[in-house]
mmCIF file of C-alpha atoms (C1' of nucleotides) in Angstrom:
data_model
loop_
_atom_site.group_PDB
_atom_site.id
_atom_site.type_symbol
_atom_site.label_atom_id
_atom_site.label_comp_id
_atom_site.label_asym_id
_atom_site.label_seq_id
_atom_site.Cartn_x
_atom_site.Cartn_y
_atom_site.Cartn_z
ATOM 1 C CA UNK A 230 -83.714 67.166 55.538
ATOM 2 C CA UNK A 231 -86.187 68.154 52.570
ATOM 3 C CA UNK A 232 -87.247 71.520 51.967
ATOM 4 C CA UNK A 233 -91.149 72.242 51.665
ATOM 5 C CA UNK A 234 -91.441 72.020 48.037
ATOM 6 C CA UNK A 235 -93.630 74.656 45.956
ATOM 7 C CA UNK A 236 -95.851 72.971 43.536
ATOM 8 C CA UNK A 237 -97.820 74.767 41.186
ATOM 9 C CA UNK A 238 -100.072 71.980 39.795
ATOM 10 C CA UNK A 239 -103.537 71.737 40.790
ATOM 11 C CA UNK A 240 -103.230 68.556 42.007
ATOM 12 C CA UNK A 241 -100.080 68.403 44.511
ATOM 13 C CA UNK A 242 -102.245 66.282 47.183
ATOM 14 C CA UNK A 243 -99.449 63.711 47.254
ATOM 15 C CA UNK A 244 -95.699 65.265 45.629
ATOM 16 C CA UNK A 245 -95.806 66.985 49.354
ATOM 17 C CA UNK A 246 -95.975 62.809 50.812
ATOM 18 C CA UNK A 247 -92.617 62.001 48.700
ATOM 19 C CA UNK A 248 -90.602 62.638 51.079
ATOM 20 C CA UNK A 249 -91.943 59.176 52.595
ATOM 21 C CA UNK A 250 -91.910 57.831 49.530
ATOM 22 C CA UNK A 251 -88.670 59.098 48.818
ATOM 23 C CA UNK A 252 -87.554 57.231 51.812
ATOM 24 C CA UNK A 253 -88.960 53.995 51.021
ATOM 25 C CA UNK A 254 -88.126 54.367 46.889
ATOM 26 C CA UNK A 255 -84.503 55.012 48.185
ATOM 27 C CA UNK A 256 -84.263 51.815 50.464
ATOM 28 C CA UNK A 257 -85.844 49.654 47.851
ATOM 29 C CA UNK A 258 -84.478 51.023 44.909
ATOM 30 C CA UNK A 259 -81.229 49.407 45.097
ATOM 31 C CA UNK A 260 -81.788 45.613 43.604
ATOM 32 C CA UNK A 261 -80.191 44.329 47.097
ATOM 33 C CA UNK A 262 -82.951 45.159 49.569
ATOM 34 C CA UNK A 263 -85.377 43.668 47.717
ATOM 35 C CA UNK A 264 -83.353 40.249 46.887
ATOM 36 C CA UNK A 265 -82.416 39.965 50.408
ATOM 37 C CA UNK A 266 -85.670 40.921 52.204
ATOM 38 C CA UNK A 267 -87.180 38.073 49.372
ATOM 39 C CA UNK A 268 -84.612 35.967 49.926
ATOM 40 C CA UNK A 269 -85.894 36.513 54.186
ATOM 41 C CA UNK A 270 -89.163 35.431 53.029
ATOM 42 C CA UNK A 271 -88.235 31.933 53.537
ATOM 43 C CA UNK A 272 -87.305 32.264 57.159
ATOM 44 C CA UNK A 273 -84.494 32.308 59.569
ATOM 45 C CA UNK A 274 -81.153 32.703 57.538
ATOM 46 C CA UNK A 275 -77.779 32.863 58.157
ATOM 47 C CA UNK A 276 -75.137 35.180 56.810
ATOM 48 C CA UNK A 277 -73.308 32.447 54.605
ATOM 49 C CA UNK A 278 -77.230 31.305 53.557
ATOM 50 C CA UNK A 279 -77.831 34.449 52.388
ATOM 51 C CA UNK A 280 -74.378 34.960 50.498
ATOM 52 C CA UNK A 281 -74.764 31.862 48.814
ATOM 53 C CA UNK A 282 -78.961 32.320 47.740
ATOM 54 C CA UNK A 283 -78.239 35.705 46.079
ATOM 55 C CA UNK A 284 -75.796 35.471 43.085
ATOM 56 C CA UNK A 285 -74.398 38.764 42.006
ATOM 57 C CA UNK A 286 -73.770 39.977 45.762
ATOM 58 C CA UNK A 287 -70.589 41.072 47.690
ATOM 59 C CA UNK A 288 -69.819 40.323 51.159
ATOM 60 C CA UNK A 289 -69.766 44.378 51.782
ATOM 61 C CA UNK A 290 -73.331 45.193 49.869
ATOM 62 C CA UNK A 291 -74.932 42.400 51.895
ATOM 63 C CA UNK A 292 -73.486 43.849 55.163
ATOM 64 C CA UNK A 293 -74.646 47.072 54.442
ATOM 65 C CA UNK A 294 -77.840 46.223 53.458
ATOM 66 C CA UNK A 295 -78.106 43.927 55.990
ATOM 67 C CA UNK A 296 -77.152 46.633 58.241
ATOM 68 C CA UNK A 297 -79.516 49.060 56.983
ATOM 69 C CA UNK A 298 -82.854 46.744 57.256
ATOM 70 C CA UNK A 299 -81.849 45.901 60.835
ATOM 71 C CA UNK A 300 -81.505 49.901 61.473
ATOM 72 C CA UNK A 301 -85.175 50.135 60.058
ATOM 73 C CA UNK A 302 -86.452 47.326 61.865
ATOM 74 C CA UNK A 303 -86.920 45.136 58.943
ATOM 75 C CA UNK A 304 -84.933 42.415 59.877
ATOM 76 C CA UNK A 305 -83.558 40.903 63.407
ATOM 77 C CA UNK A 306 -80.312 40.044 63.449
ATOM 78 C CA UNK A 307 -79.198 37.007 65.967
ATOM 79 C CA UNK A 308 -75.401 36.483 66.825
ATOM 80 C CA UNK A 309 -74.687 33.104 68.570
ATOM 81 C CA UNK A 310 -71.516 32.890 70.410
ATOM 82 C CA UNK A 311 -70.273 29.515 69.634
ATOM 83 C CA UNK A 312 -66.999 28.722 68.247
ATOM 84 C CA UNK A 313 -67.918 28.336 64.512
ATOM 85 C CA UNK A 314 -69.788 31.880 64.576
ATOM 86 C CA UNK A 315 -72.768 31.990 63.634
ATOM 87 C CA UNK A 316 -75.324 34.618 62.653
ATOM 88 C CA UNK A 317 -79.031 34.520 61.680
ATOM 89 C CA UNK A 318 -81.477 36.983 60.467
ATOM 90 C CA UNK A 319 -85.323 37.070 60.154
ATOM 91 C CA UNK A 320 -87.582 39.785 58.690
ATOM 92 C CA UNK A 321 -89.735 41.198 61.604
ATOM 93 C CA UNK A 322 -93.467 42.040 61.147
ATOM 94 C CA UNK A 323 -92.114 45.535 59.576
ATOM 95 C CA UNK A 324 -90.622 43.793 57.526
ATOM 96 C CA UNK A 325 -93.296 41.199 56.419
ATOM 97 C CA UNK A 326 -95.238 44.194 55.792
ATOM 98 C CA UNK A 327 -92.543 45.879 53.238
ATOM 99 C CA UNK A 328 -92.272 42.717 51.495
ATOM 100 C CA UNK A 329 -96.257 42.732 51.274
ATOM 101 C CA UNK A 330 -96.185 45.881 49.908
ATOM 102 C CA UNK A 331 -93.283 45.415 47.270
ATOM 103 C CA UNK A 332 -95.580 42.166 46.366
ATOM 104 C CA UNK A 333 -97.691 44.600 45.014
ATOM 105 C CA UNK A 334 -95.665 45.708 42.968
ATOM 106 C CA UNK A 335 -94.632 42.859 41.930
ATOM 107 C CA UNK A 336 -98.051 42.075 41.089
ATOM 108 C CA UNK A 337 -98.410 45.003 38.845
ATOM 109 C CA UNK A 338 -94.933 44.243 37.400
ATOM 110 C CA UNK A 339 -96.290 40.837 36.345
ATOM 111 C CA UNK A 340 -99.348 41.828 35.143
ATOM 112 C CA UNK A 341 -97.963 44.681 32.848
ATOM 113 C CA UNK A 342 -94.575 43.772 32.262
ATOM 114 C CA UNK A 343 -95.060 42.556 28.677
ATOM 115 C CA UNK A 344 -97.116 45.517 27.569
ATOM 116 C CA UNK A 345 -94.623 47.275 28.683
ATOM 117 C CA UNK A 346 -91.883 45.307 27.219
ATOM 118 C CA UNK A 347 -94.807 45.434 23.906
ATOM 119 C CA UNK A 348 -94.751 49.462 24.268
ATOM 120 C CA UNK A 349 -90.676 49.160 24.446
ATOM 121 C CA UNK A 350 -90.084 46.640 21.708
ATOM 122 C CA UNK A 351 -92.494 48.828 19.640
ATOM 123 C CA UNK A 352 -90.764 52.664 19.984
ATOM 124 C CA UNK A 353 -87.736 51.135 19.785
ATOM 125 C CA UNK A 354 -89.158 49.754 15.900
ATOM 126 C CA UNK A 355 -90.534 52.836 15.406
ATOM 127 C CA UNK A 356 -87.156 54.063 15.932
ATOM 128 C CA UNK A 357 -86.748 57.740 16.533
ATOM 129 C CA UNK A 358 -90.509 58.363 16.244
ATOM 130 C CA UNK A 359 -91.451 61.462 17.771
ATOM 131 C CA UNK A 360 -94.997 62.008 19.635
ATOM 132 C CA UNK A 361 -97.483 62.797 17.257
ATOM 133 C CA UNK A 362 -98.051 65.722 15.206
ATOM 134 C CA UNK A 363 -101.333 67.532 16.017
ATOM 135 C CA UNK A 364 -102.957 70.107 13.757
ATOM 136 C CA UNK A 365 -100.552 73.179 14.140
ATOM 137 C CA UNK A 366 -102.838 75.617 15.941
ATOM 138 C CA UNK A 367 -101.162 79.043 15.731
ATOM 139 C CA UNK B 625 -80.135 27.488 45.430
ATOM 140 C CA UNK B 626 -81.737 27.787 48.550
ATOM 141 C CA UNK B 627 -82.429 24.956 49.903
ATOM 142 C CA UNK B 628 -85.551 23.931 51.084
ATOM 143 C CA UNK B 629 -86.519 25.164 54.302
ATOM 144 C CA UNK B 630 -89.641 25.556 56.617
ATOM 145 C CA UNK B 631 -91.633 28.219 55.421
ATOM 146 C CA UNK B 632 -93.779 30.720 58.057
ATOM 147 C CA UNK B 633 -95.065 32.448 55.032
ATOM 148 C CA UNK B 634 -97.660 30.927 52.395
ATOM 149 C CA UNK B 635 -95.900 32.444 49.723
ATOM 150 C CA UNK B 636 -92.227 32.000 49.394
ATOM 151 C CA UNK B 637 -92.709 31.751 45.008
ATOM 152 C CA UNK B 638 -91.315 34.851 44.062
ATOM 153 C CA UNK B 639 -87.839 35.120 43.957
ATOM 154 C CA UNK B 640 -87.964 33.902 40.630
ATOM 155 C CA UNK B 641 -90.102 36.782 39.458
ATOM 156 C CA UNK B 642 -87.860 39.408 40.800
ATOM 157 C CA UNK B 643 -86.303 39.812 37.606
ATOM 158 C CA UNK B 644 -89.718 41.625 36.246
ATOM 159 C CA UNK B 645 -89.904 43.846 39.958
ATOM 160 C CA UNK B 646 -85.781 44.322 38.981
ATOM 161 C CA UNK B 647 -87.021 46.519 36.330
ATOM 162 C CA UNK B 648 -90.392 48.545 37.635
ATOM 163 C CA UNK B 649 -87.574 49.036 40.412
ATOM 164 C CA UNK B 650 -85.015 50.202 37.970
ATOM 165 C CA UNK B 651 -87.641 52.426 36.657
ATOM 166 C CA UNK B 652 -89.283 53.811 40.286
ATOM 167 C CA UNK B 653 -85.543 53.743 41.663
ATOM 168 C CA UNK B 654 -84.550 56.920 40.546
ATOM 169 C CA UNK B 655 -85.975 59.663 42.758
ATOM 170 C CA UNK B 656 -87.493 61.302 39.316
ATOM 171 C CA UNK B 657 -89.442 59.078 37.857
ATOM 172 C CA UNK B 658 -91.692 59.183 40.397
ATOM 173 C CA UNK B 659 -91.980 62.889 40.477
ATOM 174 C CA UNK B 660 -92.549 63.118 37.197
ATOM 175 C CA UNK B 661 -94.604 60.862 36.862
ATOM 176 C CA UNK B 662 -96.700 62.308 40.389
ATOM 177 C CA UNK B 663 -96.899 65.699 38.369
ATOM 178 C CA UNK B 664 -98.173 64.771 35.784
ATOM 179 C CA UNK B 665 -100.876 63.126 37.727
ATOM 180 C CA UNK B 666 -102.730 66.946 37.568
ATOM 181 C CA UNK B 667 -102.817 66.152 33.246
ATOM 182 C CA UNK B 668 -101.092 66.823 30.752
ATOM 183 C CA UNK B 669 -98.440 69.503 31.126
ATOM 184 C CA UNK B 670 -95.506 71.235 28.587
ATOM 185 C CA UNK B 671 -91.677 70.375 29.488
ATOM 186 C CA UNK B 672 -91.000 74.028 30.964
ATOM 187 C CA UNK B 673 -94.370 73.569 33.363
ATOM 188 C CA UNK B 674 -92.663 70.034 34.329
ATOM 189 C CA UNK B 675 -89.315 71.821 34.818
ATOM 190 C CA UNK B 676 -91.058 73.973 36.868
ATOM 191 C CA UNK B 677 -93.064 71.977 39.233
ATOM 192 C CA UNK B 678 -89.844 69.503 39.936
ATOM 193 C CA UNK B 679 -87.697 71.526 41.761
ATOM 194 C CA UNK B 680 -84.101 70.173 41.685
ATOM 195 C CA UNK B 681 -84.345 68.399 38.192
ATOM 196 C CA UNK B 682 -82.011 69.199 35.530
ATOM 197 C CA UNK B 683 -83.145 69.322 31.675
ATOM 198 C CA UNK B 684 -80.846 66.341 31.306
ATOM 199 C CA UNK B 685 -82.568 64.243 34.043
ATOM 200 C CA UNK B 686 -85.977 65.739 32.894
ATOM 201 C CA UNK B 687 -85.343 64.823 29.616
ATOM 202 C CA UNK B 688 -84.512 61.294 30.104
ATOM 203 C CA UNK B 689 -86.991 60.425 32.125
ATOM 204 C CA UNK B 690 -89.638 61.894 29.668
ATOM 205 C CA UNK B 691 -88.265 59.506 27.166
ATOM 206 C CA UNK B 692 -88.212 56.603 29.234
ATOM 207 C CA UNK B 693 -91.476 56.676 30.315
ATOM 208 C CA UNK B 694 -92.537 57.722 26.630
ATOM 209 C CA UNK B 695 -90.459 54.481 25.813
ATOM 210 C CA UNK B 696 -92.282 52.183 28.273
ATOM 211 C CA UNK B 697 -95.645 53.763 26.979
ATOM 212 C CA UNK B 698 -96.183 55.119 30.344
ATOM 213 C CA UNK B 699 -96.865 58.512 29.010
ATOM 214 C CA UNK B 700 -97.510 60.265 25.768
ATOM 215 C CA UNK B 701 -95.462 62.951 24.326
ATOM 216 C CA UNK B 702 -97.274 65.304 21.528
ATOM 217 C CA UNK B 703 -95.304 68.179 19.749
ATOM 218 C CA UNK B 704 -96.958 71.434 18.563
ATOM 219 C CA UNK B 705 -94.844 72.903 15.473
ATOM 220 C CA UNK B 706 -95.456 75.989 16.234
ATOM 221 C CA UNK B 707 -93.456 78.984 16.203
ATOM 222 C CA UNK B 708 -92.459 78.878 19.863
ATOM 223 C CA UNK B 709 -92.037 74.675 20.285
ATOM 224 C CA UNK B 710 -94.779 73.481 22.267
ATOM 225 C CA UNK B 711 -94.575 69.797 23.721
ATOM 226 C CA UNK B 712 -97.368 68.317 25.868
ATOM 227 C CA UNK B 713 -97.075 64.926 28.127
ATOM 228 C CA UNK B 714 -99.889 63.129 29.111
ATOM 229 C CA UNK B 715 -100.061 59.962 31.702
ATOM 230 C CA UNK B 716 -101.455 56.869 29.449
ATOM 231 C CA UNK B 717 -103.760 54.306 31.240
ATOM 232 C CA UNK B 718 -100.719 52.181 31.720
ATOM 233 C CA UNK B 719 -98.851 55.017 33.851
ATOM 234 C CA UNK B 720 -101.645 55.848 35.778
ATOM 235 C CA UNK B 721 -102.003 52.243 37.018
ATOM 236 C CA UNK B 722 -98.414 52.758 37.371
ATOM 237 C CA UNK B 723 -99.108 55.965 39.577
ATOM 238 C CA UNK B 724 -101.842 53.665 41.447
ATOM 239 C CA UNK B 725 -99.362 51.053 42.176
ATOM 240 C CA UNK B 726 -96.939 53.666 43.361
ATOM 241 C CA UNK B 727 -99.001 55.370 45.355
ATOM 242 C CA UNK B 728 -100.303 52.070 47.205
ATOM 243 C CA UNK B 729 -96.368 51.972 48.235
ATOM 244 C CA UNK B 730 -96.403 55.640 49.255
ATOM 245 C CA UNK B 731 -99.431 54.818 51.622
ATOM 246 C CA UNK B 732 -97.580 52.118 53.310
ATOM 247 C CA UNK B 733 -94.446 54.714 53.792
ATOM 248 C CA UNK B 734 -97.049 57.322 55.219
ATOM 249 C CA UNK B 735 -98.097 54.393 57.387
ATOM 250 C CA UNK B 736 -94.684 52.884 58.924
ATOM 251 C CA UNK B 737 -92.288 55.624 58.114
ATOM 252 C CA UNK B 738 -93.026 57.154 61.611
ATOM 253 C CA UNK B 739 -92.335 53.311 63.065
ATOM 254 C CA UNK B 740 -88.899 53.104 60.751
ATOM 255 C CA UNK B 741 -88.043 56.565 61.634
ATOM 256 C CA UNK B 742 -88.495 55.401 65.606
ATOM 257 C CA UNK B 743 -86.509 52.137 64.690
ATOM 258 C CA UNK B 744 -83.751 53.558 63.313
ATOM 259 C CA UNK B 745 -83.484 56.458 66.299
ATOM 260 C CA UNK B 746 -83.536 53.466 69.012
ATOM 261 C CA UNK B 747 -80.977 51.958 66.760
ATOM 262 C CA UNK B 748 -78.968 55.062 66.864
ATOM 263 C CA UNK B 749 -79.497 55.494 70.831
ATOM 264 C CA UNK B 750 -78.166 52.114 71.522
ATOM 265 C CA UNK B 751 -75.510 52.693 69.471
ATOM 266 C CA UNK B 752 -73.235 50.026 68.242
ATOM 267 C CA UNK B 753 -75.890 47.319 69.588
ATOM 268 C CA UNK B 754 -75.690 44.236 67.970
ATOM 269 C CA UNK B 755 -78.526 41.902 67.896
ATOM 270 C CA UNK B 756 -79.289 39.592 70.748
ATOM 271 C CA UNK B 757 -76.968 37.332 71.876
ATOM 272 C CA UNK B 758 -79.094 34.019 72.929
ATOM 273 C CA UNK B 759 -77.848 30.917 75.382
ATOM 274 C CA UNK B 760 -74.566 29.770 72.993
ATOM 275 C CA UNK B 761 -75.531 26.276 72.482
ATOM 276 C CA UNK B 762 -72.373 24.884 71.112
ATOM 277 C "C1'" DC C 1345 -89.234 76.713 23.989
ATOM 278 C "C1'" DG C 1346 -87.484 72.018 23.995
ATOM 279 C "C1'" DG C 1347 -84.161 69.555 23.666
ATOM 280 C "C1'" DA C 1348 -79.053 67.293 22.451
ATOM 281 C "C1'" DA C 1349 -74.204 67.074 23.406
ATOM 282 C "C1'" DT C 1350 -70.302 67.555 26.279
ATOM 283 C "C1'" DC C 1351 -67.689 67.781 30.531
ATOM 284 C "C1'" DC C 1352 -66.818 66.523 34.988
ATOM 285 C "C1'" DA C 1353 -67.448 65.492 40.186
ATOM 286 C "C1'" DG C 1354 -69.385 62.223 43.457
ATOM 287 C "C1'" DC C 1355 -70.288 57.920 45.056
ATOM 288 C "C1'" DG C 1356 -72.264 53.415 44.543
ATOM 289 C "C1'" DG C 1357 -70.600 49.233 44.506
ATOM 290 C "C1'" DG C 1358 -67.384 45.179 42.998
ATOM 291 C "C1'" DA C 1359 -62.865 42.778 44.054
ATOM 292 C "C1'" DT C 1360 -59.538 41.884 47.192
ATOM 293 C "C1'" DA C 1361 -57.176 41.359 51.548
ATOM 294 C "C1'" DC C 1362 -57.288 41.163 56.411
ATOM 295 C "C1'" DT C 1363 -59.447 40.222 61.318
ATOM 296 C "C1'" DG C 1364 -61.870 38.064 65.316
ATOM 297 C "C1'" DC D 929 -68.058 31.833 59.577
ATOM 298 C "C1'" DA D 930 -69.043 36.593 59.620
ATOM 299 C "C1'" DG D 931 -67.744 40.381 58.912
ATOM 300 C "C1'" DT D 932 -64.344 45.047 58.225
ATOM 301 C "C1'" DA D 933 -61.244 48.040 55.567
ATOM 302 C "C1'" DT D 934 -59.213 49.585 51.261
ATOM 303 C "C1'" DC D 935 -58.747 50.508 46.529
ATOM 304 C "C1'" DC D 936 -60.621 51.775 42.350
ATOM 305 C "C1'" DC D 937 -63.589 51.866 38.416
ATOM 306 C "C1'" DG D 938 -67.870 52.855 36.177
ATOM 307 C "C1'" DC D 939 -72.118 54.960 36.139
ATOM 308 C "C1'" DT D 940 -75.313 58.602 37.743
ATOM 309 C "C1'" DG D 941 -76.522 62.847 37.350
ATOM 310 C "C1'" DG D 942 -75.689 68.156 37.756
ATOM 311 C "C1'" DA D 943 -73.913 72.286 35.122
ATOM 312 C "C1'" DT D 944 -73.039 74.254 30.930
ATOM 313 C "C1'" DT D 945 -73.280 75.120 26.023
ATOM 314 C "C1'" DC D 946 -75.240 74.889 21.507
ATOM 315 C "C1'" DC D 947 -79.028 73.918 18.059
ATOM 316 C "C1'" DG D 948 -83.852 73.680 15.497
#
DNA sequence: CGGAATCCAGCGGGATACTG
DNA sequence: CAGTATCCCGCTGGATTCCG
């Protein structure tokens, strides 16, 4: 799918790895994969349980996603054949592991969040303060 | 909302705090930021060396990243007025730590992306397989 | 060189309606 | 209950053009 990519820096140990990342970044970078797999945290849910304990959602984004994290072997997905159907899903040990790694981020989220929301509130004071202005060196 | 369930995790508290990992996401989301953000990893580098090293980014896209990041003091922008505009950006100590957290993600992609990658081929082979249908106890 | 502004195509994703 | 299918709108983001 991705071309080898030509990178002139001197460091490039890692741009040539973003392909992974890339993969990952793309999975969790819609807000829905990380509510639901979050939401999976607390165990064994069912389709309704899930609808219900993440606002915003439609029926078709939780589908998909839902679809896409059982693809990746994230989650399980359980269909009971009763009369009131019934449908639960569970994060697999993949999928523990994901969530332990977007805990991380989390973690740094948490911990720098308000500097960064400092850094934010402060540029936007600033207004349309350029970057400094270093000595002109012709 | 969710009601209280057995938990086979020890932490089940962050739900709440996805609203701060909503907007690192936001921010990591788009493919770019991280590339940008991974080139400038080798220092700091002018906006034609950036627009060189990222293959498929546009000025637009480079642009606005730039100024997001500059925004969320994740990097530094300086301006040379000089007779040919020079611009330099720099990662700060906060985007570095970013690029730290990031690439703790990209070493759990380098890890299971081989695993997802095998999940999602099985998952291809068998098809339109549903999950597993257990003993309908209605 | 380093951007800003404009235009426009693609598709992500919400709302709704229907099915098994 | 647990989806599937359809429509359609808004945003993302690429290409292009102009400016300091």
């Amino acid at each position: 799918m991705a071309s080898a990519r030509q990178i002139t820096g001197p460091c490039q140990a890692w741009p040539q790895d973003s392909a992974f990342i890339r993969e990952v970044l793309d999975r969790i970078g819609d807000k829905w994969t990380v509510l639901v797999v979050s939401t999976l945290n607390a165990g064994s849910l069912r389709y309704s349980d899930l609808h219900a304990s993440i606002p915003g959602i439609s029926q078709r984004m939780l589908t998909q996603t839902l679809k896409h994290l059982e693809r990746d072997g994230l989650i399980t997905r359980t269909a009971y054949a009763e009369v009131p159907p019934r449908v639960e899903y569970e994060l697999t040990d993949l999928g523990r592991s994901l969530r332990d790694a977007v805990m991380a981020m989390a973690g740094w989220a948490a911990a720098h969040h308000s500097e960064i929301a400092g850094n934010r509130a402060a540029s936007d004071l600033t207004g349309v303060g350029r970057g400094k202005a270093p000595a002109s060196a012709g």
